[in-house]
Tab-separated table of C-alpha atoms in Angstrom:
chain	number	residue	atom	x	y	z
M	509	MET	CA	0.000	0.000	0.000
M	510	ASP	CA	2.996	2.299	0.500
M	511	TYR	CA	3.711	1.950	-3.208
M	512	LEU	CA	0.143	2.974	-4.010
M	513	SER	CA	0.439	5.983	-1.698
M	514	ARG	CA	3.588	7.127	-3.498
M	515	LEU	CA	1.908	6.719	-6.881
M	516	LEU	CA	-1.094	8.732	-5.748
M	517	LYS	CA	1.098	11.538	-4.385
M	518	ARG	CA	2.588	11.965	-7.858
M	519	LEU	CA	-0.863	12.865	-9.135
M	520	LYS	CA	-0.650	16.247	-7.413
M	521	ASN	CA	1.322	17.568	-10.366
M	522	LYS	CA	-1.157	16.354	-12.976
M	523	SER	CA	-3.610	18.917	-14.298
M	524	GLU	CA	-6.065	16.169	-15.330
M	525	LEU	CA	-6.827	15.330	-11.704
M	526	LYS	CA	-9.296	17.523	-9.828
M	527	TYR	CA	-9.723	16.885	-6.112
M	528	HIS	CA	-12.974	16.118	-4.368
M	529	PRO	CA	-14.351	19.474	-3.055
M	530	ARG	CA	-14.058	18.307	0.581
M	531	CYS	CA	-10.478	17.108	0.095
M	532	LYS	CA	-8.999	19.925	-1.977
M	533	LYS	CA	-7.251	21.690	0.917
M	534	LEU	CA	-5.691	18.456	2.179
M	535	GLN	CA	-4.949	17.260	-1.377
M	536	GLU	CA	-6.001	13.749	-0.423
M	537	VAL	CA	-7.438	11.138	-2.767
M	538	GLN	CA	-7.404	7.999	-0.623
M	539	LEU	CA	-8.278	6.467	2.731
M	540	GLY	CA	-7.317	2.928	3.705
M	541	PHE	CA	-8.954	0.754	6.370
M	542	ALA	CA	-7.570	-2.782	6.766
M	543	ASP	CA	-8.823	-4.539	3.619
M	544	ASP	CA	-10.838	-1.556	2.373
M	545	LEU	CA	-9.616	1.242	0.122
M	546	LEU	CA	-11.498	4.466	-0.613
M	547	LEU	CA	-10.448	6.587	-3.591
M	548	PHE	CA	-12.119	9.916	-4.250
M	549	CYS	CA	-11.847	12.834	-6.661
M	550	ARG	CA	-14.105	15.276	-8.444
M	551	GLY	CA	-16.802	13.460	-10.392
M	552	ASP	CA	-15.571	14.101	-13.922
M	553	LEU	CA	-14.302	11.534	-16.395
M	554	SER	CA	-10.756	12.917	-16.750
M	555	SER	CA	-10.139	12.895	-12.987
M	556	VAL	CA	-11.485	9.368	-12.631
M	557	LYS	CA	-9.381	8.169	-15.581
M	558	CYS	CA	-6.279	9.616	-13.960
M	559	LEU	CA	-7.019	8.000	-10.593
M	560	PHE	CA	-7.989	4.664	-12.121
M	561	ALA	CA	-4.843	4.515	-14.277
M	562	CYS	CA	-2.771	4.987	-11.139
M	563	PHE	CA	-4.587	2.137	-9.388
M	564	GLN	CA	-4.139	-0.137	-12.427
M	565	GLN	CA	-0.397	0.564	-12.380
M	566	PHE	CA	-0.344	-0.474	-8.717
M	567	SER	CA	-2.326	-3.647	-9.520
M	568	GLN	CA	0.067	-4.680	-12.282
M	569	ALA	CA	3.085	-4.199	-10.038
M	570	SER	CA	1.669	-5.825	-6.887
M	571	GLY	CA	-0.722	-8.415	-8.289
M	572	LEU	CA	-3.490	-7.025	-6.069
M	573	VAL	CA	-6.716	-6.317	-7.918
M	574	ALA	CA	-10.066	-4.885	-6.882
M	575	ASN	CA	-12.848	-7.374	-6.194
M	576	VAL	CA	-15.438	-6.210	-8.730
M	577	SER	CA	-18.323	-7.867	-6.870
M	578	LYS	CA	-17.431	-5.955	-3.683
M	579	SER	CA	-16.425	-2.624	-5.244
M	580	SER	CA	-18.836	0.254	-5.816
M	581	LEU	CA	-18.877	3.786	-7.201
M	582	TYR	CA	-20.557	6.593	-5.262
M	583	PHE	CA	-21.589	9.862	-6.883
M	584	GLY	CA	-22.700	13.253	-5.651
M	585	GLY	CA	-23.825	16.043	-7.977
M	586	VAL	CA	-22.793	14.141	-11.127
M	587	ASN	CA	-25.207	13.970	-14.065
M	588	THR	CA	-26.424	10.541	-15.150
M	589	THR	CA	-24.600	10.652	-18.500
M	590	GLU	CA	-21.209	11.185	-16.888
M	591	GLN	CA	-22.042	8.641	-14.191
M	592	GLN	CA	-22.625	6.006	-16.861
M	593	GLN	CA	-19.368	6.905	-18.636
M	594	ILE	CA	-17.462	6.405	-15.386
M	595	ILE	CA	-19.268	3.127	-14.647
M	596	ASP	CA	-18.436	1.861	-18.159
M	597	LEU	CA	-14.790	2.848	-17.705
M	598	MET	CA	-14.249	1.132	-14.358
M	599	GLY	CA	-16.692	-1.751	-14.578
M	600	PHE	CA	-17.932	-1.320	-10.996
M	601	SER	CA	-21.551	-1.122	-9.906
M	602	LYS	CA	-23.137	2.063	-8.584
M	603	GLY	CA	-23.513	2.215	-4.804
M	604	TYR	CA	-26.333	3.931	-2.951
M	605	THR	CA	-25.693	6.845	-0.616
M	606	GLU	CA	-27.610	8.024	2.431
M	607	GLN	CA	-29.106	10.781	0.269
M	608	ASP	CA	-30.413	8.163	-2.177
M	609	MET	CA	-32.196	6.452	0.702
M	610	GLN	CA	-33.591	9.748	2.030
M	611	GLU	CA	-35.083	10.542	-1.368
M	612	LEU	CA	-37.227	7.441	-1.037
M	613	GLU	CA	-39.060	9.267	1.816
M	614	SER	CA	-40.495	6.017	3.138
M	615	PHE	CA	-39.632	2.365	2.689
M	616	SER	CA	-41.233	0.928	-0.412
M	617	ILE	CA	-40.634	-2.463	-2.005
M	618	LYS	CA	-41.587	-0.936	-5.368
M	619	ALA	CA	-39.048	1.899	-5.020
M	620	ILE	CA	-36.288	-0.496	-3.913
M	621	TYR	CA	-37.094	-2.780	-6.846
M	622	LYS	CA	-36.838	0.147	-9.283
M	623	LYS	CA	-33.494	1.191	-7.777
M	624	LEU	CA	-32.100	-2.318	-8.179
M	625	LEU	CA	-33.557	-2.679	-11.662
M	626	GLY	CA	-31.893	0.508	-12.945
M	627	GLU	CA	-32.898	2.574	-15.960
M	628	HIS	CA	-33.309	0.802	-19.285
M	629	PRO	CA	-34.851	1.940	-22.574
M	630	LYS	CA	-38.422	0.754	-23.063
M	631	VAL	CA	-39.090	-1.488	-26.037
M	632	GLU	CA	-41.470	-0.074	-28.638
M	633	TRP	CA	-43.741	-3.131	-28.604
M	634	ARG	CA	-44.388	-3.153	-24.828
M	635	ARG	CA	-48.030	-2.075	-25.218
M	636	LEU	CA	-48.700	-5.061	-27.476
M	637	VAL	CA	-48.054	-7.471	-24.602
M	638	CYS	CA	-48.836	-5.317	-21.535
M	639	ASN	CA	-52.604	-5.214	-21.938
M	640	ASN	CA	-55.717	-7.190	-21.002
M	641	LYS	CA	-57.066	-7.680	-24.532
M	642	GLY	CA	-55.001	-10.705	-25.536
M	643	SER	CA	-55.159	-14.235	-24.201
M	644	PRO	CA	-52.248	-15.297	-21.942
M	645	ARG	CA	-50.984	-17.748	-24.566
M	646	TRP	CA	-51.067	-15.091	-27.307
M	647	ILE	CA	-49.222	-12.585	-25.095
M	648	PHE	CA	-46.598	-15.207	-24.191
M	649	ASN	CA	-45.953	-16.109	-27.841
M	650	MET	CA	-45.938	-12.445	-28.851
M	651	ARG	CA	-43.255	-11.678	-26.279
M	652	LEU	CA	-41.114	-14.604	-27.466
M	653	THR	CA	-41.466	-13.568	-31.112
M	654	ALA	CA	-40.669	-9.903	-30.427
M	655	HIS	CA	-37.500	-11.026	-28.621
M	656	GLY	CA	-36.607	-13.374	-31.502
M	657	ARG	CA	-36.924	-16.407	-29.215
M	658	LEU	CA	-39.920	-18.227	-30.643
M	659	TYR	CA	-39.344	-21.997	-30.569
M	660	THR	CA	-39.225	-22.477	-34.333
M	661	LYS	CA	-37.799	-25.625	-35.897
M	662	ASP	CA	-34.570	-23.955	-37.021
M	663	ARG	CA	-33.738	-23.135	-33.390
M	664	LEU	CA	-34.758	-26.579	-32.153
M	665	THR	CA	-32.486	-28.137	-34.791
M	666	ASN	CA	-29.548	-26.026	-33.616
M	667	TRP	CA	-30.166	-27.326	-30.085
M	668	GLY	CA	-30.085	-30.921	-31.353
M	669	MET	CA	-33.715	-31.565	-30.385
M	670	ILE	CA	-35.071	-32.368	-33.881
M	671	GLU	CA	-33.668	-33.059	-37.348
M	672	ASP	CA	-36.388	-31.971	-39.790
M	673	GLN	CA	-36.640	-28.163	-40.131
M	674	THR	CA	-39.396	-28.145	-42.767
M	675	TYR	CA	-42.409	-25.963	-42.011
M	676	PRO	CA	-45.374	-28.432	-42.068
M	677	LEU	CA	-47.943	-25.863	-43.231
M	678	CYS	CA	-46.347	-25.567	-46.668
M	679	ASP	CA	-43.504	-28.159	-46.817
M	680	GLU	CA	-41.542	-25.631	-48.871
M	681	ALA	CA	-38.861	-24.140	-46.594
M	682	PRO	CA	-37.298	-24.354	-43.112
M	683	GLU	CA	-39.471	-23.118	-40.259
M	684	THR	CA	-38.095	-19.739	-39.145
M	685	THR	CA	-39.752	-16.701	-37.613
M	686	ASN	CA	-39.534	-14.784	-40.882
M	687	HIS	CA	-40.983	-17.718	-42.827
M	688	LEU	CA	-43.873	-17.996	-40.381
M	689	PHE	CA	-44.582	-14.234	-40.613
M	690	PHE	CA	-45.147	-14.129	-43.629
M	691	GLN	CA	-42.702	-15.461	-46.207
M	692	CYS	CA	-44.755	-18.646	-46.334
M	693	SER	CA	-47.393	-18.313	-49.061
M	694	THR	CA	-49.926	-20.274	-46.993
M	695	SER	CA	-49.550	-18.213	-43.803
M	696	ALA	CA	-49.532	-15.002	-45.892
M	697	ALA	CA	-52.799	-16.041	-47.575
M	698	ILE	CA	-54.416	-16.725	-44.188
M	699	TRP	CA	-53.206	-13.385	-42.817
M	700	ASN	CA	-54.461	-11.526	-45.892
M	701	LYS	CA	-57.939	-13.004	-45.349
M	702	ILE	CA	-57.876	-11.909	-41.697
M	703	LEU	CA	-56.831	-8.379	-42.727
M	704	ARG	CA	-59.694	-8.153	-45.232
M	705	TRP	CA	-62.142	-9.527	-42.635
M	706	LYS	CA	-61.041	-6.753	-40.229
M	707	GLY	CA	-61.368	-4.122	-42.968
M	708	ILE	CA	-57.629	-3.404	-43.174
M	709	GLY	CA	-56.699	-2.543	-46.737
M	710	ARG	CA	-53.175	-3.891	-47.114
M	711	GLN	CA	-51.291	-7.116	-47.807
M	712	ALA	CA	-49.200	-9.266	-45.476
M	713	GLN	CA	-45.728	-7.826	-44.803
M	714	PRO	CA	-42.475	-9.256	-43.359
M	715	TRP	CA	-42.440	-9.755	-39.582
M	716	GLU	CA	-40.498	-6.614	-38.633
M	717	GLU	CA	-42.806	-4.436	-40.745
M	718	GLU	CA	-45.880	-6.130	-39.274
M	719	LEU	CA	-44.528	-5.461	-35.787
M	720	GLN	CA	-43.907	-1.784	-36.543
M	721	TRP	CA	-47.396	-1.465	-38.052
M	722	ALA	CA	-48.943	-2.973	-34.911
M	723	ILE	CA	-46.973	-0.560	-32.706
M	724	VAL	CA	-48.238	2.462	-34.648
M	725	HIS	CA	-51.847	1.288	-34.928
C-alpha cells in the first residue's frame, strides 16, 4: 500500500486530476482501512481516468486487484450521463448513498425494486403485450417472437432436439420466424384473409414491418 500511496502523491502535479471538493485543501485522494480502500476525486471523467490509471499501475506491479463484486462507485452532484461513462470505464456497480435512501421518503418495495432494476430503454412493442385484450398464450408467444426467441424448428435443430426443419404448413422451406410471418405463401394467404375480414386494406408484410405497423396502430 505504501507503493500505491507514493503513486497517488505523484498525481498532485497532474492537471487532469481535480480533487474532491471536501479534500482539496488536504490534497487527499485515498483512505485505507484494513482490507478496504477508498479513492475519491471530483466526479468528472478525466479525474477518474487519472485515478484509475494509477490504481491499475499499482495492480500490475503488486498483483493485487479490486474485487469487482465488492467494489462500488458513489456519486454526488454528477449527471447521469457522466455517471454512466465512469461506470463503463471502471466496470464497478453504482452504490447507494444516504441521500439516495432519504429521497425514497419512506420504505417501499416498489421503489427499492426500481433502484435495483436501474434505468433501461423501453421497447417499442411493450403495449402489445402489456394489456388485457389478448389471451395469456397469445401474449406469451408475442413476447417470445418480439424477442426473436420463438421456438421455431430452425432453433430446435440447432439445439439438437429435432432433425427436420421443414415448415409443415407448406412443406416448402425451413421453419423460421420470418418464414412464419409471412414469407410462407400459406400463412400469408391466411393473414391476408384476416386483414380483409377486419377491414384493413393492405397485404401481409415481413415480420419486422408487421410489428412496426402494430406498434403504430
